[in-house]
Every structure is written in structure tokens, then in C-alpha cells.
GROMACS .gro file of C-alpha atoms in nm:
model
  384
    1UNK     CA    1   0.008   0.015  -0.006
    2UNK     CA    2   0.117   0.339  -0.096
    3UNK     CA    3   0.024   0.634   0.144
    4UNK     CA    4  -0.254   0.804  -0.137
    5UNK     CA    5  -0.365   0.466  -0.246
    6UNK     CA    6  -0.721   0.485  -0.303
    7UNK     CA    7  -0.722   0.882  -0.349
    8UNK     CA    8  -0.868   0.961  -0.674
    9UNK     CA    9  -0.738   1.290  -0.848
   10UNK     CA   10  -0.860   1.474  -1.146
   11UNK     CA   11  -0.563   1.649  -1.314
   12UNK     CA   12  -0.700   1.942  -1.524
   13UNK     CA   13  -0.350   2.093  -1.580
   14UNK     CA   14  -0.062   2.139  -1.831
   15UNK     CA   15   0.304   2.197  -1.876
   16UNK     CA   16   0.476   2.183  -1.540
   17UNK     CA   17   0.350   2.298  -1.197
   18UNK     CA   18   0.023   2.157  -1.198
   19UNK     CA   19   0.155   1.817  -1.374
   20UNK     CA   20   0.411   1.785  -1.127
   21UNK     CA   21   0.182   1.828  -0.838
   22UNK     CA   22  -0.013   1.546  -1.003
   23UNK     CA   23   0.294   1.329  -1.050
   24UNK     CA   24   0.381   1.334  -0.703
   25UNK     CA   25   0.029   1.253  -0.587
   26UNK     CA   26   0.066   0.964  -0.822
   27UNK     CA   27   0.407   0.866  -0.703
   28UNK     CA   28   0.248   0.819  -0.371
   29UNK     CA   29  -0.014   0.586  -0.475
   30UNK     CA   30  -0.322   0.814  -0.598
   31UNK     CA   31  -0.506   0.731  -0.895
   32UNK     CA   32  -0.443   1.064  -1.110
   33UNK     CA   33  -0.675   1.091  -1.427
   34UNK     CA   34  -0.513   1.361  -1.655
   35UNK     CA   35  -0.781   1.533  -1.845
   36UNK     CA   36  -0.652   1.699  -2.169
   37UNK     CA   37  -0.776   1.870  -2.466
   38UNK     CA   38  -0.776   1.682  -2.801
   39UNK     CA   39  -0.449   1.831  -2.891
   40UNK     CA   40  -0.313   1.714  -2.573
   41UNK     CA   41  -0.087   1.889  -2.281
   42UNK     CA   42   0.137   2.113  -2.508
   43UNK     CA   43   0.431   1.961  -2.339
   44UNK     CA   44   0.370   1.650  -2.551
   45UNK     CA   45   0.545   1.880  -2.800
   46UNK     CA   46   0.848   1.954  -2.643
   47UNK     CA   47   1.172   1.794  -2.755
   48UNK     CA   48   1.318   1.575  -2.713
   49UNK     CA   49   1.127   1.291  -2.829
   50UNK     CA   50   1.140   0.928  -2.880
   51UNK     CA   51   1.064   0.814  -3.240
   52UNK     CA   52   0.935   0.502  -3.368
   53UNK     CA   53   1.134   0.310  -3.606
   54UNK     CA   54   0.896   0.400  -3.902
   55UNK     CA   55   0.898   0.774  -3.786
   56UNK     CA   56   0.510   0.733  -3.755
   57UNK     CA   57   0.520   0.783  -3.377
   58UNK     CA   58   0.704   0.994  -3.155
   59UNK     CA   59   0.665   1.075  -2.743
   60UNK     CA   60   0.820   1.345  -2.560
   61UNK     CA   61   1.079   1.288  -2.274
   62UNK     CA   62   0.987   1.604  -2.138
   63UNK     CA   63   0.634   1.521  -2.089
   64UNK     CA   64   0.722   1.169  -1.972
   65UNK     CA   65   0.932   1.314  -1.677
   66UNK     CA   66   0.654   1.494  -1.514
   67UNK     CA   67   0.347   1.237  -1.591
   68UNK     CA   68   0.448   0.913  -1.470
   69UNK     CA   69   0.191   0.665  -1.284
   70UNK     CA   70  -0.095   0.879  -1.424
   71UNK     CA   71  -0.399   0.784  -1.685
   72UNK     CA   72  -0.522   1.001  -1.978
   73UNK     CA   73  -0.855   1.106  -2.093
   74UNK     CA   74  -0.941   1.332  -2.384
   75UNK     CA   75  -1.207   1.579  -2.326
   76UNK     CA   76  -1.281   1.898  -2.539
   77UNK     CA   77  -1.428   2.130  -2.253
   78UNK     CA   78  -1.640   2.350  -2.511
   79UNK     CA   79  -1.820   2.030  -2.586
   80UNK     CA   80  -2.148   1.977  -2.356
   81UNK     CA   81  -2.116   1.629  -2.360
   82UNK     CA   82  -1.734   1.591  -2.268
   83UNK     CA   83  -1.778   1.867  -2.035
   84UNK     CA   84  -2.076   1.654  -1.864
   85UNK     CA   85  -1.833   1.347  -1.859
   86UNK     CA   86  -1.570   1.547  -1.683
   87UNK     CA   87  -1.783   1.676  -1.406
   88UNK     CA   88  -1.908   1.330  -1.341
   89UNK     CA   89  -1.507   1.218  -1.270
   90UNK     CA   90  -1.476   1.540  -1.063
   91UNK     CA   91  -1.799   1.403  -0.873
   92UNK     CA   92  -1.648   1.084  -0.804
   93UNK     CA   93  -1.297   1.248  -0.731
   94UNK     CA   94  -1.120   1.352  -0.388
   95UNK     CA   95  -0.902   1.586  -0.539
   96UNK     CA   96  -0.871   1.822  -0.823
   97UNK     CA   97  -0.577   1.976  -0.943
   98UNK     CA   98  -0.582   2.248  -1.207
   99UNK     CA   99  -0.358   2.518  -1.336
  100UNK     CA  100  -0.547   2.717  -1.565
  101UNK     CA  101  -0.561   3.092  -1.590
  102UNK     CA  102  -0.781   3.201  -1.282
  103UNK     CA  103  -1.152   3.213  -1.404
  104UNK     CA  104  -1.113   2.996  -1.694
  105UNK     CA  105  -1.278   2.671  -1.534
  106UNK     CA  106  -1.543   2.879  -1.353
  107UNK     CA  107  -1.655   3.007  -1.682
  108UNK     CA  108  -1.692   2.625  -1.809
  109UNK     CA  109  -1.870   2.514  -1.503
  110UNK     CA  110  -1.558   2.348  -1.379
  111UNK     CA  111  -1.468   2.613  -1.093
  112UNK     CA  112  -1.477   2.512  -0.717
  113UNK     CA  113  -1.806   2.668  -0.604
  114UNK     CA  114  -2.003   2.476  -0.896
  115UNK     CA  115  -1.814   2.140  -0.852
  116UNK     CA  116  -1.798   2.143  -0.478
  117UNK     CA  117  -2.147   2.215  -0.436
  118UNK     CA  118  -2.300   1.854  -0.306
  119UNK     CA  119  -1.984   1.680  -0.321
  120UNK     CA  120  -1.895   1.473  -0.017
  121UNK     CA  121  -1.564   1.612  -0.007
  122UNK     CA  122  -1.305   1.758  -0.221
  123UNK     CA  123  -0.968   1.898  -0.218
  124UNK     CA  124  -0.973   2.174  -0.525
  125UNK     CA  125  -0.632   2.287  -0.600
  126UNK     CA  126  -0.585   2.585  -0.809
  127UNK     CA  127  -0.229   2.667  -0.934
  128UNK     CA  128  -0.151   2.964  -1.109
  129UNK     CA  129   0.104   3.269  -1.140
  130UNK     CA  130  -0.015   3.528  -0.871
  131UNK     CA  131  -0.328   3.338  -0.706
  132UNK     CA  132  -0.683   3.447  -0.678
  133UNK     CA  133  -0.672   3.792  -0.497
  134UNK     CA  134  -0.365   3.935  -0.654
  135UNK     CA  135  -0.388   4.269  -0.856
  136UNK     CA  136  -0.193   4.065  -1.100
  137UNK     CA  137  -0.471   3.786  -1.151
  138UNK     CA  138  -0.550   3.818  -1.509
  139UNK     CA  139  -0.167   3.848  -1.622
  140UNK     CA  140  -0.004   3.568  -1.767
  141UNK     CA  141   0.289   3.380  -1.596
  142UNK     CA  142   0.562   3.158  -1.682
  143UNK     CA  143   0.848   3.050  -1.467
  144UNK     CA  144   1.092   3.310  -1.568
  145UNK     CA  145   0.855   3.594  -1.542
  146UNK     CA  146   0.783   3.457  -1.155
  147UNK     CA  147   1.184   3.431  -1.098
  148UNK     CA  148   1.247   3.785  -1.212
  149UNK     CA  149   0.916   3.903  -0.990
  150UNK     CA  150   1.022   3.714  -0.687
  151UNK     CA  151   1.326   3.857  -0.634
  152UNK     CA  152   1.518   3.549  -0.702
  153UNK     CA  153   1.703   3.697  -1.016
  154UNK     CA  154   1.812   3.984  -0.809
  155UNK     CA  155   2.041   3.742  -0.581
  156UNK     CA  156   2.124   3.517  -0.860
  157UNK     CA  157   2.458   3.555  -1.087
  158UNK     CA  158   2.763   3.708  -1.053
  159UNK     CA  159   2.793   4.049  -0.839
  160UNK     CA  160   2.876   4.286  -1.183
  161UNK     CA  161   2.674   4.081  -1.398
  162UNK     CA  162   2.282   4.111  -1.502
  163UNK     CA  163   1.982   3.922  -1.423
  164UNK     CA  164   2.042   3.530  -1.426
  165UNK     CA  165   1.759   3.285  -1.440
  166UNK     CA  166   1.795   2.958  -1.229
  167UNK     CA  167   1.845   2.699  -1.493
  168UNK     CA  168   1.578   2.450  -1.328
  169UNK     CA  169   1.239   2.621  -1.342
  170UNK     CA  170   1.221   2.656  -0.956
  171UNK     CA  171   0.891   2.875  -0.968
  172UNK     CA  172   0.687   2.575  -1.147
  173UNK     CA  173   0.852   2.287  -0.941
  174UNK     CA  174   0.810   2.479  -0.590
  175UNK     CA  175   0.449   2.557  -0.648
  176UNK     CA  176   0.388   2.217  -0.761
  177UNK     CA  177   0.562   2.081  -0.421
  178UNK     CA  178   0.402   2.318  -0.213
  179UNK     CA  179   0.036   2.211  -0.404
  180UNK     CA  180   0.111   1.845  -0.347
  181UNK     CA  181   0.242   1.873   0.013
  182UNK     CA  182  -0.076   2.061   0.123
  183UNK     CA  183  -0.308   1.851  -0.074
  184UNK     CA  184  -0.181   1.547   0.090
  185UNK     CA  185  -0.181   1.729   0.429
  186UNK     CA  186  -0.577   1.824   0.379
  187UNK     CA  187  -0.694   1.475   0.279
  188UNK     CA  188  -0.745   1.363   0.625
  189UNK     CA  189  -0.952   1.658   0.766
  190UNK     CA  190  -1.161   1.665   0.429
  191UNK     CA  191  -1.246   1.288   0.475
  192UNK     CA  192  -1.319   1.337   0.839
  193UNK     CA  193  -1.547   1.669   0.796
  194UNK     CA  194  -1.699   1.599   0.448
  195UNK     CA  195  -1.623   1.951   0.379
  196UNK     CA  196  -1.447   2.056   0.063
  197UNK     CA  197  -1.126   2.278   0.063
  198UNK     CA  198  -1.022   2.530  -0.200
  199UNK     CA  199  -0.635   2.562  -0.216
  200UNK     CA  200  -0.510   2.876  -0.375
  201UNK     CA  201  -0.131   2.819  -0.502
  202UNK     CA  202   0.062   3.111  -0.598
  203UNK     CA  203   0.372   3.073  -0.803
  204UNK     CA  204   0.517   3.426  -0.698
  205UNK     CA  205   0.408   3.357  -0.302
  206UNK     CA  206   0.560   3.005  -0.326
  207UNK     CA  207   0.906   3.133  -0.442
  208UNK     CA  208   0.898   3.416  -0.197
  209UNK     CA  209   0.812   3.131   0.082
  210UNK     CA  210   1.117   2.946   0.008
  211UNK     CA  211   1.338   3.276   0.011
  212UNK     CA  212   1.343   3.340   0.414
  213UNK     CA  213   1.671   3.387   0.431
  214UNK     CA  214   1.665   3.671   0.168
  215UNK     CA  215   1.347   3.841   0.297
  216UNK     CA  216   1.459   3.805   0.667
  217UNK     CA  217   1.795   3.962   0.563
  218UNK     CA  218   1.611   4.233   0.407
  219UNK     CA  219   1.395   4.315   0.692
  220UNK     CA  220   1.684   4.306   0.945
  221UNK     CA  221   1.911   4.503   0.783
  222UNK     CA  222   1.704   4.735   0.565
  223UNK     CA  223   1.940   4.671   0.261
  224UNK     CA  224   1.881   4.471  -0.056
  225UNK     CA  225   2.035   4.135  -0.059
  226UNK     CA  226   2.285   4.143  -0.362
  227UNK     CA  227   2.406   3.876  -0.647
  228UNK     CA  228   2.723   3.703  -0.476
  229UNK     CA  229   2.769   3.447  -0.773
  230UNK     CA  230   2.847   3.108  -0.577
  231UNK     CA  231   2.949   3.287  -0.225
  232UNK     CA  232   2.735   3.328   0.084
  233UNK     CA  233   2.648   3.653   0.267
  234UNK     CA  234   2.718   3.532   0.611
  235UNK     CA  235   2.985   3.231   0.545
  236UNK     CA  236   3.346   3.230   0.392
  237UNK     CA  237   3.505   3.052   0.248
  238UNK     CA  238   3.168   2.925   0.103
  239UNK     CA  239   3.187   2.926  -0.263
  240UNK     CA  240   3.289   2.755  -0.582
  241UNK     CA  241   3.669   2.760  -0.665
  242UNK     CA  242   3.847   2.649  -0.991
  243UNK     CA  243   4.098   2.360  -0.977
  244UNK     CA  244   4.353   2.270  -1.245
  245UNK     CA  245   4.091   2.053  -1.437
  246UNK     CA  246   3.762   2.162  -1.329
  247UNK     CA  247   3.535   2.322  -1.053
  248UNK     CA  248   3.458   2.258  -0.707
  249UNK     CA  249   3.268   2.372  -0.390
  250UNK     CA  250   3.395   2.442  -0.036
  251UNK     CA  251   3.159   2.517   0.259
  252UNK     CA  252   3.341   2.607   0.540
  253UNK     CA  253   3.081   2.744   0.758
  254UNK     CA  254   3.260   2.761   1.110
  255UNK     CA  255   3.596   2.858   1.242
  256UNK     CA  256   3.732   2.480   1.270
  257UNK     CA  257   3.636   2.403   0.895
  258UNK     CA  258   3.805   2.730   0.797
  259UNK     CA  259   4.141   2.645   0.978
  260UNK     CA  260   4.107   2.311   0.773
  261UNK     CA  261   4.068   2.485   0.469
  262UNK     CA  262   4.388   2.704   0.550
  263UNK     CA  263   4.595   2.399   0.642
  264UNK     CA  264   4.497   2.191   0.338
  265UNK     CA  265   4.627   2.500   0.118
  266UNK     CA  266   4.951   2.551   0.309
  267UNK     CA  267   4.803   2.890   0.438
  268UNK     CA  268   4.778   2.803   0.777
  269UNK     CA  269   4.923   3.157   0.904
  270UNK     CA  270   4.567   3.292   0.754
  271UNK     CA  271   4.396   3.181   1.072
  272UNK     CA  272   4.544   3.430   1.260
  273UNK     CA  273   4.510   3.710   0.995
  274UNK     CA  274   4.328   3.992   1.138
  275UNK     CA  275   4.097   4.001   0.796
  276UNK     CA  276   3.999   3.628   0.841
  277UNK     CA  277   3.989   3.551   1.241
  278UNK     CA  278   3.616   3.535   1.262
  279UNK     CA  279   3.335   3.451   1.058
  280UNK     CA  280   3.202   3.802   1.013
  281UNK     CA  281   3.570   3.894   0.943
  282UNK     CA  282   3.612   3.632   0.647
  283UNK     CA  283   3.260   3.747   0.531
  284UNK     CA  284   3.380   4.124   0.525
  285UNK     CA  285   3.704   4.048   0.314
  286UNK     CA  286   3.574   3.735   0.132
  287UNK     CA  287   3.691   3.880  -0.213
  288UNK     CA  288   4.052   3.881  -0.091
  289UNK     CA  289   4.011   3.543   0.095
  290UNK     CA  290   3.885   3.374  -0.238
  291UNK     CA  291   4.167   3.513  -0.421
  292UNK     CA  292   4.421   3.389  -0.211
  293UNK     CA  293   4.272   3.041  -0.213
  294UNK     CA  294   4.194   3.042  -0.561
  295UNK     CA  295   4.569   3.104  -0.616
  296UNK     CA  296   4.651   2.773  -0.449
  297UNK     CA  297   4.344   2.561  -0.580
  298UNK     CA  298   4.465   2.615  -0.934
  299UNK     CA  299   4.787   2.451  -0.871
  300UNK     CA  300   4.644   2.098  -0.835
  301UNK     CA  301   4.349   1.875  -0.991
  302UNK     CA  302   4.007   1.895  -0.838
  303UNK     CA  303   4.017   1.545  -0.726
  304UNK     CA  304   4.340   1.608  -0.490
  305UNK     CA  305   4.179   1.903  -0.317
  306UNK     CA  306   3.839   1.692  -0.266
  307UNK     CA  307   4.037   1.431  -0.129
  308UNK     CA  308   4.210   1.639   0.122
  309UNK     CA  309   3.947   1.852   0.219
  310UNK     CA  310   3.720   1.551   0.298
  311UNK     CA  311   4.003   1.389   0.496
  312UNK     CA  312   3.937   1.674   0.731
  313UNK     CA  313   3.572   1.667   0.731
  314UNK     CA  314   3.543   2.009   0.502
  315UNK     CA  315   3.194   1.965   0.317
  316UNK     CA  316   3.296   2.009  -0.061
  317UNK     CA  317   3.182   1.859  -0.396
  318UNK     CA  318   3.216   1.867  -0.742
  319UNK     CA  319   3.066   2.112  -0.950
  320UNK     CA  320   2.904   1.855  -1.191
  321UNK     CA  321   2.731   1.853  -1.535
  322UNK     CA  322   2.417   1.656  -1.506
  323UNK     CA  323   2.521   1.391  -1.694
  324UNK     CA  324   2.835   1.363  -1.431
  325UNK     CA  325   2.557   1.405  -1.125
  326UNK     CA  326   2.330   1.120  -1.274
  327UNK     CA  327   2.684   0.893  -1.275
  328UNK     CA  328   2.778   0.977  -0.935
  329UNK     CA  329   2.771   0.640  -0.687
  330UNK     CA  330   2.510   0.831  -0.497
  331UNK     CA  331   2.254   0.775  -0.726
  332UNK     CA  332   2.299   0.400  -0.759
  333UNK     CA  333   2.295   0.360  -0.396
  334UNK     CA  334   2.000   0.536  -0.327
  335UNK     CA  335   1.814   0.400  -0.623
  336UNK     CA  336   1.719   0.756  -0.722
  337UNK     CA  337   1.709   0.647  -1.103
  338UNK     CA  338   1.483   0.347  -1.229
  339UNK     CA  339   1.387   0.226  -1.567
  340UNK     CA  340   0.998   0.330  -1.641
  341UNK     CA  341   0.776   0.271  -1.906
  342UNK     CA  342   0.731   0.476  -2.184
  343UNK     CA  343   0.555   0.477  -2.515
  344UNK     CA  344   0.767   0.433  -2.820
  345UNK     CA  345   1.050   0.467  -2.633
  346UNK     CA  346   1.001   0.165  -2.415
  347UNK     CA  347   1.170   0.159  -2.058
  348UNK     CA  348   1.375   0.480  -1.991
  349UNK     CA  349   1.587   0.623  -1.709
  350UNK     CA  350   1.381   0.870  -1.467
  351UNK     CA  351   1.450   1.023  -1.150
  352UNK     CA  352   1.177   0.848  -0.926
  353UNK     CA  353   1.015   0.997  -0.598
  354UNK     CA  354   1.324   1.095  -0.409
  355UNK     CA  355   1.185   1.056  -0.062
  356UNK     CA  356   1.256   0.683   0.072
  357UNK     CA  357   0.960   0.523   0.274
  358UNK     CA  358   1.082   0.239   0.468
  359UNK     CA  359   0.942  -0.083   0.336
  360UNK     CA  360   0.834   0.049  -0.011
  361UNK     CA  361   0.954   0.104  -0.316
  362UNK     CA  362   0.895   0.384  -0.541
  363UNK     CA  363   0.570   0.356  -0.771
  364UNK     CA  364   0.618   0.246  -1.123
  365UNK     CA  365   0.370   0.048  -1.243
  366UNK     CA  366   0.279   0.315  -1.478
  367UNK     CA  367   0.477   0.550  -1.711
  368UNK     CA  368   0.345   0.845  -1.889
  369UNK     CA  369   0.004   0.785  -2.038
  370UNK     CA  370  -0.045   0.817  -2.447
  371UNK     CA  371  -0.306   1.075  -2.520
  372UNK     CA  372  -0.628   0.935  -2.436
  373UNK     CA  373  -0.525   0.615  -2.357
  374UNK     CA  374  -0.758   0.546  -2.063
  375UNK     CA  375  -1.109   0.625  -2.191
  376UNK     CA  376  -1.268   0.343  -1.974
  377UNK     CA  377  -1.211   0.534  -1.663
  378UNK     CA  378  -1.533   0.715  -1.691
  379UNK     CA  379  -1.700   0.401  -1.677
  380UNK     CA  380  -1.486   0.253  -1.425
  381UNK     CA  381  -1.514   0.552  -1.170
  382UNK     CA  382  -1.880   0.584  -1.254
  383UNK     CA  383  -1.954   0.189  -1.144
  384UNK     CA  384  -1.741   0.223  -0.788
   0.00000   0.00000   0.00000
């Protein structure tokens, strides 16, 4: 038994934030029905593709990565018959996850007020850029826009550089995490009381929610947090460096670790240097400190420094490419990557649900579904 086995979810979502939330619920055992327009979730059109030998079929790896363990039905929400069937699905569901622009589903008769009326208990989760009460409620929002508005770009990148987007779409995926977490937390309450609940999950608010160190710095000092590259506003040395053959990071977050770093690079005298005696001293002079360390780090290969630092308990690690990260022995040891079925391609590697639950394996009984592959769901749910 997976934790959410028996929970029924209707996913009216596309691209990233909503589908990621739906997949997390599916990974935990929920029966997630993805309702797609006749053209499919637009992410089905995102490369890279697996292509059949004759070139007649293709399937998106991007789509597969956020839609495993689900079933798919097709519905044209402007068609009265299809709309009625979707409403019947929702009537049998425990959860709705949607990320349409606010107001769209209300106009179609699938809004919270309408579908919760008379329902035995529904968690209705709406993910959007700004939420339902924002003055920006009618504005379109994509991850890059939210990263910019949240202040994330103002603290990402080099000090003398321009705004930099995080390479991972953190706006989408953070909202998806908050959504799935809150849905799971509310299910016992809704099941116990029979009272439906609406969740309003704004991407902008979720990014600000994980920016606790930056917002507290701003309120505590009155100063805007700045771009520091890989450096840290309160610890040093705590950043990236370049060895003779590659980059690595060092996180010496206290005096003992700093002394170990100084010993490794043969500069033990720096421990008593007035510029570097305390952690605040090192932060105040971290540019000078980083330059001194970099001169030494550039003289040897990365593995030499990692070995020496680790032997003294200093947290450090390579700056990996994605391929190098996936090849790390950690990934195999933790079972993070597994083969998952995918249309056209057969079994493909995916990063599975990353939290290990004692006595359970990650749910992998379904890969991402082909468009409309599960039309029998309508009759199945209606009969039970």
C-alpha cells in the first residue's frame, strides 16, 4: 500500500507546475486521471522525442518526466457532452489539481463553487502565477516571469552581471511541491468532515516562501540582498573554486572548518590574519580570501583538493554536469534512477520519487500515458 492509494485525483493541468503536483500525488499511490484537450498537454510537443522505427510515432521525454503513474483521457471542455463527463469524474474524485488561468474553469462550469456544491468532500487545488486575490490575477505567468518578480534573479548571478534565471524552473516546481504537500495534508481533514476545501497556490508566493533567508536579511538590515555568484552573505570560504582540471565547491561554515581549509592549501598563517579571524571578518573580506585560496586551488587537480578537504571533514564537492551528477555512485546507492515504461521508447531512465519510505519501493507501475489511452476510466469510476 502506498500512502495515497485509493485517493482519486482529476488533473486539469498542463506543462509543469500542475502536472508535477499531480505526479507527486501519483507517485504516492493516488489514481491520477489527466484530462487533456484533443491536442494534448502542450508539453507533449516539447523535444527531445522518442521516435518509432518507421517515424510514425513520437513521444516527448519532457512530458514523460512529469506525468508518470497517471492515466489520460481526452475531453474538449467546450463540448457539452465531454464537459458533463468531466464533471462526473470530479464528482467521484477526492482531489482536483488545475493550473488554468484564474476564471477559465469557472466560465466552463468546472470552478470550485460549482463542482464542490453537493460533493462529499473535495480538495480543489488551483495553481497560478499570482493567485486568486492578486492585483495581477489576470496577467499571464511563466517561470521566468515569476523568477524575476520574486526577487530570485536579483540574488542570482555574479556581482557585476545582469539578471540570471535559475537553470531549473524553480517557480513551477516549487509551486508543484507546495501544492502536493498541502493536498496530502488536507485529505484526512476533508475525509473526516466531508467539507470541501479550496487551495490557492500562487507561484510568486511560493518562491517568496522559500526565500526566507533573503527576506529576513532585507527586513533585518534594510538592505537589498545582492548577487554574490557562488559566495554566501554570512559564511566564507563558502563558494565555488576552480582547480587545474575542473570546478568544485567548499563550504567552510565555521572556524574549525576554515582552519582545516587553510591547512590544506598550506596557508595556516591566515587563521590568525586579522582579516580572517572570525566568520564576520572572513565575510567582510571574502573577496581577498577567495583570491588567495584560488591561487592555490589552481595549482592542483580537483580530486586532490576534494580528497584532502574531505579527509579533514570539510564539506566540499565537484561542480557536476547533469550527466556527471546522474553517474555519481550516490544515485545508484539510493535507487534514485529507475527504468520507467514510456510509449514509443519502451523503458527509459527517470529520477523517481526521491523520498525513501521504509518498506516501500517507488511507485513505477505506470509510465506517462499516451494521449487518451484510458477512456474506460469514465465507466470505471462511475461504477464504483
